[in-house]
XYZ file of C-alpha atoms in Angstrom:
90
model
C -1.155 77.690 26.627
C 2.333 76.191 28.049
C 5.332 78.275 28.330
C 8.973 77.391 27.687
C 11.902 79.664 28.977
C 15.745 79.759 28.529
C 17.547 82.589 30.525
C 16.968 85.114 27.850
C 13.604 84.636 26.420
C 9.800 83.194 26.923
C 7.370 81.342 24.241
C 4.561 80.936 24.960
C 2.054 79.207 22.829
C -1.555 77.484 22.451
C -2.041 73.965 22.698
C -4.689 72.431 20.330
C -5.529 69.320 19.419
C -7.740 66.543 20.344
C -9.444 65.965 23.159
C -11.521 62.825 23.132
C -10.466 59.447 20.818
C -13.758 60.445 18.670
C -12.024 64.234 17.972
C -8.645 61.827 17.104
C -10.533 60.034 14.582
C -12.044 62.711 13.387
C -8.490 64.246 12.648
C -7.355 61.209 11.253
C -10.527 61.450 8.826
C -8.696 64.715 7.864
C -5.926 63.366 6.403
C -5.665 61.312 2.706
C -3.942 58.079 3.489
C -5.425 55.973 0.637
C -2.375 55.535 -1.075
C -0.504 52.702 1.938
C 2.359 52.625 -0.667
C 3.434 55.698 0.854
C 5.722 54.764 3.782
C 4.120 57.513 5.736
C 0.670 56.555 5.050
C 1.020 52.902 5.857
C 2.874 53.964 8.804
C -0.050 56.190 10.022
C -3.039 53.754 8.633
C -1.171 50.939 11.298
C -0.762 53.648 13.990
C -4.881 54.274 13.711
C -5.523 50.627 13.465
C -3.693 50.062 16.943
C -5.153 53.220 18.340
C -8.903 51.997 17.612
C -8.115 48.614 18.733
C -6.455 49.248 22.460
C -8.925 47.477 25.231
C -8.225 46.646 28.544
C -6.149 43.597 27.975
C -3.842 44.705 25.348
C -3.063 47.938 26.586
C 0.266 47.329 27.204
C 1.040 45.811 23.661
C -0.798 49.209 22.079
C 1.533 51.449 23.782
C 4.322 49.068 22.806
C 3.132 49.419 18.915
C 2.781 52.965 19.245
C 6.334 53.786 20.730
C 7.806 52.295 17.966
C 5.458 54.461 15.078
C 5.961 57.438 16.729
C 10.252 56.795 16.603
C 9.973 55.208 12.909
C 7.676 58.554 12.233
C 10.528 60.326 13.687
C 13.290 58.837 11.415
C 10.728 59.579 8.124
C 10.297 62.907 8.990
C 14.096 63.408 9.274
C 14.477 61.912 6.127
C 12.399 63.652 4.507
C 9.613 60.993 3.076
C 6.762 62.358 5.563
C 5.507 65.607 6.056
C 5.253 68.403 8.526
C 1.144 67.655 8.643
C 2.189 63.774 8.226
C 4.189 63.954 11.474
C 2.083 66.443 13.278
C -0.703 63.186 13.145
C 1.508 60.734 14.338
């Protein structure tokens, strides 16, 4: 687990999630994200498209793509169009 403190209190919590790119997929498989007219869903359908498709000599592109999912994940989950689980996946 991994531990956060303030001067008046400790957390402390278990880490879980995947461990491998093959337990990531598997998560993904999880999830429903037929329906790409959901902005979440499109949004995570492109984020596991660039996941599966970083090599050697795009690397730097991938992480690129994946920055910007992760903040325009960020601004749907404040809005209120993706979920908790949604979000959790991205």
């Amino acid at each position: 687990g991994r531990a956060l403190a303030s001067h008046h209190s400790i957390l402390v919590f278990d880490v879980r999630g995947p461990k491998s790119k093959t337990d990531l997929t598997h998560t993904f498989g999880k999830l429903d994200l037929s329906d790409e007219s959901i902005p979440s869903h499109f949004l995570l359908k492109n984020f596991e498209a660039v996941y599966e498709a970083v090599e050697p000599n795009n690397m730097q592109e991938s992480l690129n793509d994946a920055r910007q999912f992760v903040g325009e994940a960020r601004s749907l989950f404040k809005l209120g169009v993706m979920s908790l689980e949604e979000r959790a996946y991205a």
